[in-house]
Amino acid sequence: MKFSLSWLREHLDFTASLEEICATLNRIGLEVESVDDPTERLSGFRTAKIVEATRHPDADRLQLCRVTAGEGYEEVQVVCGAPNARTGLHVIFAPPGTYIPGSDITIKPGKIRGQLSNGMLCSLRELGIGEDSDGIAELPEGTPLGVDYVRHAKLDDPVIEIGITPNRGDALSVRGIARDLAAAGLGHFKPWLVPTVESEGASPIQWVLDHPACPYVTGRLIRGVRNGPSPAWLKQRLESVGLRSQSALVDITNYLMMHVGRPLHVFDANRLKGNRLLLTSATREQFRALDGQDYVLGTHDLVIADEAGVQSLAGIIGGETSAVTDDTTDVFVESALFDPVRIALTGRRLGVQTDARYRFERGVDPALVRTGLEAATSLIVELCGGIPSEVTEAGAEPDWQRTATLRFARLATLGGLEIDADKAVMILEALGFEVKERGEGQAVFSVPSWRNDVASGRVLAQAHSLDKSVAERAAAHVTQMEAEADLVEEVLRIRGLDEVPAQPLPQPHMVPPAAVTAEQSRAALLRRLCAGRGLMETVGFSFVSDQDAALFEEGREQDRLLNPIATDLNQLRPTPVINLLRALGRNIAHGQGFAGDAAFFELGPCFGQEGDRLILAGVRGGVSARAPGHVAEEPSWMEAKADLWSALLTLGMAEASLSCTADAPDYYHPGRSGVVRQGPKLVLGRFGELHPRVARHFGLSGTVALFELNVAAVPLPKMKRKAAPALSALQPVRRDFAFLADKAVQIQDVLKAVRMADRKLITDVRLFDIFEGGTVPKGQRSLGVEVVLQPQKESLTDAQLEGVMAAVEAAVHKATGATLRR
């Protein structure tokens, strides 16, 4: 929010300096972001007159100007190349040592083409206050000589820019800022008087309300106006705060928006169709706004429409078809209230940022709708003429009246400052709060209409960790509690935020918690593991093409992007494997897949039927490096299984709790893939070779091994105190078994049966061989299983070993029907 000191004086009578004003603004929470003081930036420039201008003897386009610029510069020679430099012209003179902001130079005396030049005659562009570049600035005849140009042109008006927090919509006006400064004791707050305008006849244009997001709207027709350039004072007001002057009618609405915080809009009444304006929802039509852009409106957008269609995006920006021009003779002025949330959602979706939207979405004064219309009418009649009609309106001013109670003791207990009760009441009254009741320890105040943030009824959510009984007691009075906190904040703010003592937060733990979460630690652990296994990490987009995604999972409509950054990135990815296969194809195409280094992994999000989840995926392709005595080989599905298995064991999964099934998705090779589970239902990951059909789609040849691990599905280890491991002093005993089993028998079932034969002695079971053919009957295969027995107290006897082996044989036969191969 920008404002100039001269504009501030229209609402505040003060004698404070610029430094005092800035210090006070910072003290009361309106943080000063910048100060532009032209008297410092444009110091040194003087008014002058060209006494005589003659042609330069050695340059056709230069002139020798004899200039007089007051005391000390009664006669100065300046070489000037401006085409409009002539005898008798009043100009802006920069003596030597003057800094030229528009050119970023400092004037020095010197010679130009052999002729002495002691200064510079300047254009407004060189001063940084205009755009003229065809010559030097021409001042009016009779301009006094030798005076400071900044003061002569009345540019000695500093502009202050402050930052506004979202709850302070009332501070988005010069009057709101003046009110705060007056409450802080910086001056006397002036009343704002709106003259009464006599109206003639009813307005032929009527309002029709058809949307709850607009509770109240007013307007009036003004006939016979003369639109044109604004007067100098109005132009200067707007341009000082960075608003471009357009025409008198538009400038009046912008002026009142900055002046008192009341956004308005003017329609060219002769360009409207019909005799009514409808506030309603858009119907997905296209709308051309005043910024020249076309917007496709949604059904949730609030618009103002006539019989021809949408004429304004309500509360945000007007339409081009009903904009006022220099030929406008009749205008319809609109002043309304709009729902802040609706305005914010529409503006954010369409990407339209305007001063009106900025104020409406932070809340405007609901009691200023009719007054703002009267003020606009008065200025239009004064500057543009015209005959106003009676006011037409729809809806009603909302019931904004509300109260808030302040217990004076809360200023110390909640705010940390001992403030006298009378002083607190005085501060609140200066801010517009009126005392309705006052007792010994508290006072009830009526909240002014412009403070939408105080006692608004919108309360903060309670903490989930709050005790239930405490939460219930707080919920019964939460509205009053937060309203009281608002009043405490206002008193402390005006007293001075820098006076509030610092209070350290309570320390929840004597020992600081871990710097990273368990999930973050697991992610770092998995990255180190994959890098140690020879895979290179990649980071890919979460978006892929819908053609790629269709090969891995049936695409969902909610995963399709409405406005993708590229046509081949139009869907959320179902798996990081897609990005890894693209990276693998690019590397192999550049010859990087023939030395065993075409192996990549990514730990990132993916989206699909199971929802959002974190997946660790890896791919291996190409061929291994050639070496003496070794043949270059392609990766196998066993390498992918080893990668996945290592990741699971690293995360603390017990190998005995894992099992493999052969029901991998159809983008895996059907005979060379598997699914790792914990129990019968929980799927932890997949591994195997890529299906040749999918490989061809990505332009890959040869074998591609891949794995996927659903990191979120792996349970976190339970935090419990571990006992010291019981290490046996005895040597383990290893025994090998060869079982004859049908091919339909799952190997995992055989291994599980072996483990269950004797849980105390059997500590490890591992498959080391699969054999088919030869003496093995048709339809069967031989499974070689190594069993590790670990005695704890005494060495095993032959009889005990025979008993365990018999138990293993019996358990496997009972579970799978397999028999021991003799």
C-alpha angles and dihedrals in degrees: 000000000000129000137163126229092241090054090048089055090064088070104023130049105209143149097197121127125244090257092053092049092051092047091050093049091053091047094054096046101264095117116212110230100177143353123208111196111179092193089069097037095047101035116141101034113125137190112249145164132229104235093185135000120196133169118270109252093225103033130052096205098045129080133201107230123195103207133189117201106168131266113009092012101060093140121012129165116224127179107221131183098190112123093220097054107121143150114286096019118139109225147168111263126201111197121208112292094035117132114227107211096191092056099027094230137119117228116243129180113253148128126282114196089341097310124111117247119189103183142341138272106222141211123215089251090059089053089052094238103098147025102234112124105160093092146320122319115272115217122201121272111268096032108156113251128238098016126130105273093213092059094039091054091042092240093134091105114118117217119215124200119200133186117241124208115222094254095057103076088144090066091062090091135063090239092054091052091048090053092055093047091050090051088052089057098254098126148320118302111229123217118247110227120194113201118230115248121210112230130206121210134333122303111259089211115073132191124240118192117208104155132067091218089077111055097171136019132172135182146158139200120240114196128201101022123162111218121198143113117341121246117267095257092055093046091050092049093054098038091050090064095042101264118132116232109237110165137327095263095049093041091055092058092047091047094054091045091057094034101054104357097255113137113208138174133209123207125198096244093204090059093053119095121224131000101280140062117213125208104205146125120293119248101218092276126147118256128193110211132202090265089066093248126127116228128192105220125214130219091256093058118104115226141174110229139178128193091287095053140262114001100170141015094232115247093357117060140342128238128260095228094062099035119131119250137181088274094055114124103165125042135185113211119208127202118173149148122244134187108262094217093051091049092048094049094048094045092047094048094048095038093234115150117186136155090247093054090046090059101038094052090053094046131264130218107281091200092057098066097095094032091052090052091051091049091050091048091051093051094045092051091046097048103026105022122221140135116268123215126218117285118268119202144172130201120008139270106274121248097259097158112119140150137224130198124219122197103203093217089065090069088072101032096044103023100034095229130107103226125173113249093232090051091050092050091048091053093049093047090052088055091053101265112135124211111239098170133005128190135172097283106015146031134209116222132193110229117233118242094244094059100080091162098061118085088345095155092238104115134188121258118255122249114262090225093058115119110259096235091047091047092052093050091047093047091056091062103020094118092054092044094054092044089054090049088054091055092047089052092052093051093047092046095055092041087055130276090223089064094059106104118240112251119196116228116246115266107241096195134028089214114049114245122248115289092228132040125241090255092053091049091052091050091053091046092052092048092053091047094052092046089051090053091057101262120134118223120239132185115212138181117272086227127080136165118280089235091059093043092052090065092060107033137357106268118246123216091230090057093057115099118232094203109024121187088230136010091244092051099057103122138052109253120252091205139007087234089087092061091043093052090051090050091046092052092050093049095047090047088057093050098259096122100072101075102054094261100107094104123118139173137188133192107202149117127289134180136214148102091333092051128240114339142162113247132189108206133175137181133194124197144152120048133295122260117276117246137167110282093010130095119220107253137192119235117269134214088252090068090053090049090050090051092051094042092051091051092052093048090047089056089056101259114155110238091220090061093057127088136178128223130183099233101104118156118276094259086071123078104268096225100036106049142072148186122237115216140177104219121339098302113027109091112202103173151330135233140177145089122320114254111257090233091058092043091056090051089059093043094250126143129192126024122331117190120199143169137192127201122193097217095188091056092060106092118236113247113262115253102236135136110265123217120229110276115260104235115193120223090210127091118252119245121226125204129179124215130191114202126192107218137165114260089243091063113103113236090218089061090055093049092046092051090052092052092049093052092082117356095185100053103028108078102162138021123188134176110227105165143029116188131180132175128022110073093349109108117250114270092026137087136201116241117200111208127184116208123195117206118194116193115204109192108015140010117270119254124221090255092053091049092050090050093052092047091050090049091051092050092049094046093051093047092049094048101040109007091243118145132209112264109237 
